JSON list of C-alpha atoms in Angstrom, two decimals:
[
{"chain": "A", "resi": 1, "resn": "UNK", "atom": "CA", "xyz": [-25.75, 243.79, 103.12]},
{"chain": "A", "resi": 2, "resn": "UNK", "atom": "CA", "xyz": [-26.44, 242.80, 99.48]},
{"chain": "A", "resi": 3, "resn": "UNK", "atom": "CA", "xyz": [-29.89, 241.93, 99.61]},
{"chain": "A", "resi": 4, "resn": "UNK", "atom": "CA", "xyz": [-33.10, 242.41, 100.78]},
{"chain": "A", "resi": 5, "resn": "UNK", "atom": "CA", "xyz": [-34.40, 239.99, 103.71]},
{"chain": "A", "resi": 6, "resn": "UNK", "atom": "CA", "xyz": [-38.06, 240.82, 102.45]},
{"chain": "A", "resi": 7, "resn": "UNK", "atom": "CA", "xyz": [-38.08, 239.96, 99.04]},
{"chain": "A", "resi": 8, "resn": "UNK", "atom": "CA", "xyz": [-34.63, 239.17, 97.48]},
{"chain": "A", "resi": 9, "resn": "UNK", "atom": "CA", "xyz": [-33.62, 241.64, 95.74]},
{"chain": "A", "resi": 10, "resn": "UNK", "atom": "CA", "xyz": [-30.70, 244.31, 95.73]},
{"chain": "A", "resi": 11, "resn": "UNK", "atom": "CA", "xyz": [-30.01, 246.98, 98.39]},
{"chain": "A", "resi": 12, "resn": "UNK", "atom": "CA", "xyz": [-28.20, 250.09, 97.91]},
{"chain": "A", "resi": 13, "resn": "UNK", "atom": "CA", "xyz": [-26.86, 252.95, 100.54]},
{"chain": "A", "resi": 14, "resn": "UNK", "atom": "CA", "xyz": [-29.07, 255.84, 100.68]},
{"chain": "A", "resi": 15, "resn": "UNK", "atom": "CA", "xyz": [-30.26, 258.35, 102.87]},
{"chain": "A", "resi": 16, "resn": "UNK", "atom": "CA", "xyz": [-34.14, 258.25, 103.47]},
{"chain": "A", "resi": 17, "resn": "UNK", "atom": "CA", "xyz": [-36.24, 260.80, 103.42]},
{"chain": "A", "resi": 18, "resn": "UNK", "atom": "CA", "xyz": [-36.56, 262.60, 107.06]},
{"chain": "A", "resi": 19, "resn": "UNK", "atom": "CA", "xyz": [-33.29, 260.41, 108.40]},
{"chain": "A", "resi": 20, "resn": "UNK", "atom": "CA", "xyz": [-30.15, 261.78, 108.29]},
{"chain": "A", "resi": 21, "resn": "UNK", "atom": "CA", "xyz": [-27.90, 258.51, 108.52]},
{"chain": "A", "resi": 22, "resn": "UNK", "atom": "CA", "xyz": [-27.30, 256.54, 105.52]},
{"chain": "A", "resi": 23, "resn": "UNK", "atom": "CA", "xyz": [-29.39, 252.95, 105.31]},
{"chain": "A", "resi": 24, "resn": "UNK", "atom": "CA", "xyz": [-29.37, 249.86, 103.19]},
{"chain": "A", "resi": 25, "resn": "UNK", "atom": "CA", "xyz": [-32.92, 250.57, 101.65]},
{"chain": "A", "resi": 26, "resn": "UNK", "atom": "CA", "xyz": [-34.40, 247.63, 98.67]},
{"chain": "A", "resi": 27, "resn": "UNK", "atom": "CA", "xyz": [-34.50, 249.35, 95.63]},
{"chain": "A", "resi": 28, "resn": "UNK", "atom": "CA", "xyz": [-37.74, 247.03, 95.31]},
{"chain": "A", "resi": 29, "resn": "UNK", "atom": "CA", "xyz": [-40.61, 247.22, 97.63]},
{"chain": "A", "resi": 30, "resn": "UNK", "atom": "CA", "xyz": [-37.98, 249.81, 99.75]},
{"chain": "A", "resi": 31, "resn": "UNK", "atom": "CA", "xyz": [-37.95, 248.58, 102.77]},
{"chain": "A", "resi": 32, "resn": "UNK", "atom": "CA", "xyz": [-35.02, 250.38, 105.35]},
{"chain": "A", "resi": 33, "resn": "UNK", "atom": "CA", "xyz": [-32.96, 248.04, 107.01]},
{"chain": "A", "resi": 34, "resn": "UNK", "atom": "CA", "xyz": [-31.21, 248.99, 110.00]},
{"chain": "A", "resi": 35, "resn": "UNK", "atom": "CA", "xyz": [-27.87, 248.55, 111.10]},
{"chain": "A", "resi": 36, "resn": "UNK", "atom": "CA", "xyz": [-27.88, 249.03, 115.43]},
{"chain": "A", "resi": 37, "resn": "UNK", "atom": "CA", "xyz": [-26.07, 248.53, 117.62]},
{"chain": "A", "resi": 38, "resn": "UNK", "atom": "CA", "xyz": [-25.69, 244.95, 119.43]},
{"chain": "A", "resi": 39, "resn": "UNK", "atom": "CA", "xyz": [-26.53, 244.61, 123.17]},
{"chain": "A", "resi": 40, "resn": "UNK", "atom": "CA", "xyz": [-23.82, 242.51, 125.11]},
{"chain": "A", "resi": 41, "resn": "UNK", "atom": "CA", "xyz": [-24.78, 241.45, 128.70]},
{"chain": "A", "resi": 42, "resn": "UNK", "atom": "CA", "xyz": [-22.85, 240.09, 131.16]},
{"chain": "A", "resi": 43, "resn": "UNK", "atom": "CA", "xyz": [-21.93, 239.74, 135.14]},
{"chain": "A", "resi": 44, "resn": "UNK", "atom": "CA", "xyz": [-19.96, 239.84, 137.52]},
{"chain": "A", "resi": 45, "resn": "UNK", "atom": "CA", "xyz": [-20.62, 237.02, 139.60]},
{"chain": "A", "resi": 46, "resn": "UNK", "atom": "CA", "xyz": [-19.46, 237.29, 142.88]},
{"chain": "A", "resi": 47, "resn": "UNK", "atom": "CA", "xyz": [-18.88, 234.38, 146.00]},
{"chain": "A", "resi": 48, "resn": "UNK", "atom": "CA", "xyz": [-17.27, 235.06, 149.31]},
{"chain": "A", "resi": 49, "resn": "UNK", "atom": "CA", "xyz": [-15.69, 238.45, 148.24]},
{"chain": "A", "resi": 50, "resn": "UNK", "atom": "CA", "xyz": [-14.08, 236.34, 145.53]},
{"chain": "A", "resi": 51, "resn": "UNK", "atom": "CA", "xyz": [-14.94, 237.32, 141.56]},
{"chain": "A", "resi": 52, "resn": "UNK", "atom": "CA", "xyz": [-15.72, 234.05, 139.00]},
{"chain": "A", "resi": 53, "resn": "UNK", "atom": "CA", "xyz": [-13.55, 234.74, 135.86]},
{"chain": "A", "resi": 54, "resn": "UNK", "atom": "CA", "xyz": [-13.70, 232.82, 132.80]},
{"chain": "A", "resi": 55, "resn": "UNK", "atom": "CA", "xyz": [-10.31, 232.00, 130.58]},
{"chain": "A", "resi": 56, "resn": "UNK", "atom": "CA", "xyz": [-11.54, 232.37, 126.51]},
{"chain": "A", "resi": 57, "resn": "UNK", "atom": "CA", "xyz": [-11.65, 229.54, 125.02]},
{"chain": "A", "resi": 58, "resn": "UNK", "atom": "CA", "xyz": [-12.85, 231.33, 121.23]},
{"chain": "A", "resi": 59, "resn": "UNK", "atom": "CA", "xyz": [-11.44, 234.35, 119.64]},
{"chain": "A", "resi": 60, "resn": "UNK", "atom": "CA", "xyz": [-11.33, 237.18, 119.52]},
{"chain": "A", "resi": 61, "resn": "UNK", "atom": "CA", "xyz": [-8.49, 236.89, 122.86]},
{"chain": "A", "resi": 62, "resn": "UNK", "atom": "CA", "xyz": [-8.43, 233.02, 122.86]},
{"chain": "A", "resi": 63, "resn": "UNK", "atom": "CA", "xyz": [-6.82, 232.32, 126.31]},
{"chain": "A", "resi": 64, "resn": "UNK", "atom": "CA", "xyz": [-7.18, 235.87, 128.54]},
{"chain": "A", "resi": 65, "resn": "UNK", "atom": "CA", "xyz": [-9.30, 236.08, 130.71]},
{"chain": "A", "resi": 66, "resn": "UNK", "atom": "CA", "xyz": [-12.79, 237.79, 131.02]},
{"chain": "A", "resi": 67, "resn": "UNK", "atom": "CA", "xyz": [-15.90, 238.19, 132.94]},
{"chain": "A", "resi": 68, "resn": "UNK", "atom": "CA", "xyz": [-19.08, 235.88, 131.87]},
{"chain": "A", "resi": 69, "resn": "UNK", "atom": "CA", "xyz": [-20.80, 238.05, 129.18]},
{"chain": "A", "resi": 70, "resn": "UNK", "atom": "CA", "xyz": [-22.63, 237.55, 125.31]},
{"chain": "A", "resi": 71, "resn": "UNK", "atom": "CA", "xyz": [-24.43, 239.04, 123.10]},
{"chain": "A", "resi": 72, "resn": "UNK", "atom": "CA", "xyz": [-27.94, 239.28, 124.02]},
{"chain": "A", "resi": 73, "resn": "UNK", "atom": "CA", "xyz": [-30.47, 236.94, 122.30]},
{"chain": "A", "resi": 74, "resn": "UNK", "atom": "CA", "xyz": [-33.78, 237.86, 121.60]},
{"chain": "A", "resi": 75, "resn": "UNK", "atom": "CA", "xyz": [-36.67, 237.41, 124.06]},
{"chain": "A", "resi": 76, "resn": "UNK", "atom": "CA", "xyz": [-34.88, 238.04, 126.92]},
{"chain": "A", "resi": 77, "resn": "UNK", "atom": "CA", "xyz": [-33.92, 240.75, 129.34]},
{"chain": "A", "resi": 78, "resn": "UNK", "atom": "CA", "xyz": [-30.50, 241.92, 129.68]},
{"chain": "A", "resi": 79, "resn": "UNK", "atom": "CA", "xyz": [-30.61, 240.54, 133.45]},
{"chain": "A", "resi": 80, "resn": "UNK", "atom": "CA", "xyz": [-31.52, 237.19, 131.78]},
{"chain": "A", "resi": 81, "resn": "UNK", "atom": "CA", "xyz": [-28.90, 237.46, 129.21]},
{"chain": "A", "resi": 82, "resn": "UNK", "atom": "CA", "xyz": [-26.16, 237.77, 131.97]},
{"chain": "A", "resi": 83, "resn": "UNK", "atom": "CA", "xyz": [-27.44, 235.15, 134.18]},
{"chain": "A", "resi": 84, "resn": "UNK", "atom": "CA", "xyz": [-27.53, 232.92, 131.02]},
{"chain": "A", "resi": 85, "resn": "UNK", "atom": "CA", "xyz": [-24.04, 234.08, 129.89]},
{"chain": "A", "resi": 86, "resn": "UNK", "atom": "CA", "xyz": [-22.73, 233.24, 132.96]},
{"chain": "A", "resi": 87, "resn": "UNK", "atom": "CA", "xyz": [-24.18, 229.50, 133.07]},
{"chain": "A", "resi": 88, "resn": "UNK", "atom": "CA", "xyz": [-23.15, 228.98, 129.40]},
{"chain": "A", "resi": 89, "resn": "UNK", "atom": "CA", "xyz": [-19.66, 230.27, 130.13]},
{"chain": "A", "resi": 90, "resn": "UNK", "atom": "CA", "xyz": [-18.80, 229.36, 133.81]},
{"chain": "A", "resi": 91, "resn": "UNK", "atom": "CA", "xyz": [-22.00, 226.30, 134.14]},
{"chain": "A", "resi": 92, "resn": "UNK", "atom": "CA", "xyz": [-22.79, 229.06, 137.48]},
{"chain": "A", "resi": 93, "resn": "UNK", "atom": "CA", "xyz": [-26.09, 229.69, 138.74]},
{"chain": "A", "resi": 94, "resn": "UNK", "atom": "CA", "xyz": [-26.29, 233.50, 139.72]},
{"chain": "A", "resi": 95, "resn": "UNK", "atom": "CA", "xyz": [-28.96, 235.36, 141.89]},
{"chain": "A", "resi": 96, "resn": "UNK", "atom": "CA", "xyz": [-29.74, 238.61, 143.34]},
{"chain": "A", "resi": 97, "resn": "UNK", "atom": "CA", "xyz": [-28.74, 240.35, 140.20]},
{"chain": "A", "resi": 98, "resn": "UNK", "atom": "CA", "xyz": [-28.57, 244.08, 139.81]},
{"chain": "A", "resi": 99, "resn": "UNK", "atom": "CA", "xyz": [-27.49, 246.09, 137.22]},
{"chain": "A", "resi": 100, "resn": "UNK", "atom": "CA", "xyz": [-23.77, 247.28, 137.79]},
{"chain": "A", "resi": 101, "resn": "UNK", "atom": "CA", "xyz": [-22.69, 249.46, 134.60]},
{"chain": "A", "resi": 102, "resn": "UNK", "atom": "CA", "xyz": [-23.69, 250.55, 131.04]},
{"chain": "A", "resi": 103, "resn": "UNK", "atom": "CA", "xyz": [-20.68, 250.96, 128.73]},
{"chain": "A", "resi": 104, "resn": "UNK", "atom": "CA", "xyz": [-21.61, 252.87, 125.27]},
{"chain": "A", "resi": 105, "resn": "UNK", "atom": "CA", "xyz": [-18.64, 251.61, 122.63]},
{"chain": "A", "resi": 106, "resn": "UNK", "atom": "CA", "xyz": [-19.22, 253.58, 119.79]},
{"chain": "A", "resi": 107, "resn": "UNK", "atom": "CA", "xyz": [-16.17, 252.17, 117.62]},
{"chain": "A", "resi": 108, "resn": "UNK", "atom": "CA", "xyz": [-17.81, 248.78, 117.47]},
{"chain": "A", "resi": 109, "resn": "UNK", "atom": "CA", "xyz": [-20.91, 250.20, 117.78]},
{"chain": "A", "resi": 110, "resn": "UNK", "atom": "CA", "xyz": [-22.03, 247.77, 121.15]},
{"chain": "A", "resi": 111, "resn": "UNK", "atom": "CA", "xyz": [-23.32, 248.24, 124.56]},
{"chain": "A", "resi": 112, "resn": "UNK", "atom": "CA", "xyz": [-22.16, 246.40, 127.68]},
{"chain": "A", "resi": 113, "resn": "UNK", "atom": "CA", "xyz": [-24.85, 246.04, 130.34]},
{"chain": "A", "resi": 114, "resn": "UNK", "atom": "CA", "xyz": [-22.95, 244.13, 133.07]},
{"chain": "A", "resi": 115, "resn": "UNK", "atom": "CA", "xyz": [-24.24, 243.23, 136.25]},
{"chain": "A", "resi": 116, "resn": "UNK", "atom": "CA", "xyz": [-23.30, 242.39, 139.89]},
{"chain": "A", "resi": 117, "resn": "UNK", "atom": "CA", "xyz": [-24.41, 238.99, 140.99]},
{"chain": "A", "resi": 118, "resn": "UNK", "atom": "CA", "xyz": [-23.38, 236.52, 143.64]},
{"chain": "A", "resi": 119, "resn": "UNK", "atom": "CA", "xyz": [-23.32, 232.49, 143.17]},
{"chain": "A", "resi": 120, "resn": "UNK", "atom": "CA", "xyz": [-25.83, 231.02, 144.25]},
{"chain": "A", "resi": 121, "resn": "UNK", "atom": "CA", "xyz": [-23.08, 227.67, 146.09]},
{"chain": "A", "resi": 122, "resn": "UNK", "atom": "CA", "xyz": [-19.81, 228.68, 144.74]},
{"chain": "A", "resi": 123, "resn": "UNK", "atom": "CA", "xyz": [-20.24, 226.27, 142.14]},
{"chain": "A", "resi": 124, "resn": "UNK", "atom": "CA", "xyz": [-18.19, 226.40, 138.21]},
{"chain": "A", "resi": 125, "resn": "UNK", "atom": "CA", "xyz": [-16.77, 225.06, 135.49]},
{"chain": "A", "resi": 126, "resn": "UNK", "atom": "CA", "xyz": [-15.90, 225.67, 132.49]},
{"chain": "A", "resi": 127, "resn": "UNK", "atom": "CA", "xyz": [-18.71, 225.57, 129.35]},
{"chain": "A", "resi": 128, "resn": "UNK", "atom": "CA", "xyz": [-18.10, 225.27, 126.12]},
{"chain": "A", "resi": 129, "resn": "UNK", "atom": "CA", "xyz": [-16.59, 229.24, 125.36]},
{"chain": "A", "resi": 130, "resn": "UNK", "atom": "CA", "xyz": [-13.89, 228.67, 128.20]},
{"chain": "A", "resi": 131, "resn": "UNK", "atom": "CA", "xyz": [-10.96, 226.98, 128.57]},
{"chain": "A", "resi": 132, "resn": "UNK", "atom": "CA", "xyz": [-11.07, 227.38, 132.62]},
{"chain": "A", "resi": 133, "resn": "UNK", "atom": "CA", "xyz": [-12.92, 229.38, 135.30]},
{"chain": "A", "resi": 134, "resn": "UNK", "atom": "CA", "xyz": [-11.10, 230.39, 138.42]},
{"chain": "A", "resi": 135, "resn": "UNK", "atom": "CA", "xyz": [-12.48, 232.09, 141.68]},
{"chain": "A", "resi": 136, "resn": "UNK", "atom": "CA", "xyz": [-9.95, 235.01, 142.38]},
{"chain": "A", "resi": 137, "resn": "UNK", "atom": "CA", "xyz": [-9.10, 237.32, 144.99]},
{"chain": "A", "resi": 138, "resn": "UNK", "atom": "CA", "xyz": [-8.35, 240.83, 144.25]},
{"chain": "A", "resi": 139, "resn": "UNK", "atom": "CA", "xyz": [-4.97, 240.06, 144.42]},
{"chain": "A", "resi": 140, "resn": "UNK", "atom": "CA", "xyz": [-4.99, 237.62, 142.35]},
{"chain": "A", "resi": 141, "resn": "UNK", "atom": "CA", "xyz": [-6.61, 239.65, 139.23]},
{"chain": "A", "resi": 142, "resn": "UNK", "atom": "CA", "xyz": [-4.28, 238.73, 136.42]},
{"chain": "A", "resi": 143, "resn": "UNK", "atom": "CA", "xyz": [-4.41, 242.76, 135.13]},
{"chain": "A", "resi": 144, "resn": "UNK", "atom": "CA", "xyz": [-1.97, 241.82, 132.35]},
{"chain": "A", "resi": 145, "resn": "UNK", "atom": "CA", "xyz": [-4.14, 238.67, 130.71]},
{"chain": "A", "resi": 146, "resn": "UNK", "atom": "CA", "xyz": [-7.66, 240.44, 130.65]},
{"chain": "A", "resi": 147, "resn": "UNK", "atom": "CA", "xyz": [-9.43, 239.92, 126.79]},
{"chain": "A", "resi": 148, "resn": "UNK", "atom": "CA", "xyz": [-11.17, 243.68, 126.92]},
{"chain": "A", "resi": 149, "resn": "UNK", "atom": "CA", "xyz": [-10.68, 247.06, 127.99]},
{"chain": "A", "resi": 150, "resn": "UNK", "atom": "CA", "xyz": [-14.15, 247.34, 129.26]},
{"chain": "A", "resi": 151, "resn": "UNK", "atom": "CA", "xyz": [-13.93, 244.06, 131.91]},
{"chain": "A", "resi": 152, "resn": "UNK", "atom": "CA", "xyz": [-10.56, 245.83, 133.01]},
{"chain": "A", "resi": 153, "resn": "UNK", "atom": "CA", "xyz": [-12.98, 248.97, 133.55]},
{"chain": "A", "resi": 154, "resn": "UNK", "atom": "CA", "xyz": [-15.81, 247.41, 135.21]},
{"chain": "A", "resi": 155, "resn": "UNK", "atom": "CA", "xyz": [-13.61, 245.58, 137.43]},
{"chain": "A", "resi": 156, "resn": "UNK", "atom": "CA", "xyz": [-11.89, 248.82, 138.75]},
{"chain": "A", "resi": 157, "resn": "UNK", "atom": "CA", "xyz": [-14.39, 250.56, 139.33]},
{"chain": "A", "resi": 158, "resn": "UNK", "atom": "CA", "xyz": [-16.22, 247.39, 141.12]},
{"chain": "A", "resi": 159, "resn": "UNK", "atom": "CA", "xyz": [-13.40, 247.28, 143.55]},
{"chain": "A", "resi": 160, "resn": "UNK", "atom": "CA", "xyz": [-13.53, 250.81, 144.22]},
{"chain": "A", "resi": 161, "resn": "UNK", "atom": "CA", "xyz": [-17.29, 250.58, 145.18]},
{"chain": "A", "resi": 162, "resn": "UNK", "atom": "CA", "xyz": [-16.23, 247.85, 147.22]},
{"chain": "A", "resi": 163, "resn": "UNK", "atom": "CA", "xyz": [-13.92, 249.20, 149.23]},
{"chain": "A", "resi": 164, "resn": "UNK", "atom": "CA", "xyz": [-16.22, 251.78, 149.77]},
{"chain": "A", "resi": 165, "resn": "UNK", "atom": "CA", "xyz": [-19.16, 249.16, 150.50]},
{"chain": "A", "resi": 166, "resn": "UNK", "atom": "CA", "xyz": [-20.89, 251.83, 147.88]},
{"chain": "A", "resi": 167, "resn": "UNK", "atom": "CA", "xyz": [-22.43, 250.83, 144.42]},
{"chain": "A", "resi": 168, "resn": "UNK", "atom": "CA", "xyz": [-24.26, 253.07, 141.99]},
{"chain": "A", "resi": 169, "resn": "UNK", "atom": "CA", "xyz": [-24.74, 252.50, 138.33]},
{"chain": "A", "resi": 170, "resn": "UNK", "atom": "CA", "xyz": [-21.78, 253.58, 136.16]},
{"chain": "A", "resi": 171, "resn": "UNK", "atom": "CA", "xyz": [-22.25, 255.05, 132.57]},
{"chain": "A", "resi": 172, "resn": "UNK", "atom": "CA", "xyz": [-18.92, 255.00, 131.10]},
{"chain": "A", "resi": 173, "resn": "UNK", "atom": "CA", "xyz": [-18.09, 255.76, 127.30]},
{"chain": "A", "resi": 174, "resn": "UNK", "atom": "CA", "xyz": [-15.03, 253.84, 125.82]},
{"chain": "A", "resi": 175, "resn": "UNK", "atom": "CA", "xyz": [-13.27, 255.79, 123.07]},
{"chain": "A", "resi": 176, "resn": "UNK", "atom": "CA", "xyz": [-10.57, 254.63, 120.89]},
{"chain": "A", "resi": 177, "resn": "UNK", "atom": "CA", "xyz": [-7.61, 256.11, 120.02]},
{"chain": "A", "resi": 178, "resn": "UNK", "atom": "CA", "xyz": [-4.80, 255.47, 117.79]},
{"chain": "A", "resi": 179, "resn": "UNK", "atom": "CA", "xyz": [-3.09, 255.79, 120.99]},
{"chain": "A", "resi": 180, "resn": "UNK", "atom": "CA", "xyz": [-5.37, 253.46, 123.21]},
{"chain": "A", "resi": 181, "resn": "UNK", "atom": "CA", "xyz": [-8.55, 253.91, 124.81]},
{"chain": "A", "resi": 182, "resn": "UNK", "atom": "CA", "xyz": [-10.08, 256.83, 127.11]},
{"chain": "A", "resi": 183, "resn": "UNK", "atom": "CA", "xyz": [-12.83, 256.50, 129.33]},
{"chain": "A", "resi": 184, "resn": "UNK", "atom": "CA", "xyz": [-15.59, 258.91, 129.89]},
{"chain": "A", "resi": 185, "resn": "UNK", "atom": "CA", "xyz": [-17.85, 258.52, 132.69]},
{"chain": "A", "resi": 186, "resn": "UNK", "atom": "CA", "xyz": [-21.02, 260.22, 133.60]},
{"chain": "A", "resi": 187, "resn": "UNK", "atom": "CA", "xyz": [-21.56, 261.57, 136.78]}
]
């Protein structure tokens, strides 16, 4: 950030007085702007114990496969960010949504809120972001052509839960290494 949204003029990095984190701060009319994290929502939408998946049609991972899931836009709830995700990405209605996992990425400083949802007739195709949509069986999961480490995670530890017909909420951390990635889940 170079300059101030407020009034224009030039920002430096500072620490302000009682934070401990530096800021861009105006050197103007000093206004702090933050840098947050960004929320991404998304589902996984579910019909006849088959899981939607969505091939990437934009980078980053242009052709692997994913789940249906954004950035969330403002205004809206991260359930309504998922089911809207999902329609943009897979043109799929979902329903009875609940909230499946929270994934804290500290490295790219985002948050995955992805939820369990089931079609509401079966119906997709692919929107705009994806190249093709496919209705898969566990089997049929291609492991070795998924776009992100954390739809690899959410997926494995959905088909755990469904084998044991048990969900709960998972709160998993995703660290990078130089090696790879390491998950840390909350009890």
């Amino acid at each position: 950030m170079n300059y101030c949204s407020e009034c224009g003029a030039r920002v430096s990095t500072r620490i302000p007085e009682g934070d401990h984190l530096p800021r861009f701060i105006c050197d103007q009319c000093n206004t702090i702007h933050y840098q947050n994290p960004k929320i991404v929502a998304g589902c996984i939408p579910t019909w006849n114990n088959k899981i939607l998946f969505c091939k990437r049609a934009i980078e980053p991972r242009r052709g692997l496969w994913t789940l249906p899931a954004g950035f969330m836009e403002n205004e809206e709830t991260t359930a309504e960010a998922a089911a809207r995700e999902t329609q943009e990405e897979a043109n799929a209605i979902i329903e009875n949504i609940t909230l499946y996992s929270v994934f804290s990425l500290p490295h790219i400083s985002q948050v995955y809120m992805m939820y369990r949802g089931q079609l509401k007739d079966g119906i997709a195709s692919p929107g705009e972001e994806s190249l093709e949509v496919a209705l898969l069986d566990e089997d049929a999961i291609p492991w070795d052509r998924l776009a992100f480490p954390v739809v690899e995670k959410t997926l494995r530890l959905f088909l755990e839960d469904r084998r044991q017909d048990q969900y709960r909420v998972h709160n998993v951390t995703i660290l990078k290494h130089s090696t790879g990635f390491e998950f840390e889940e909350l009890p």
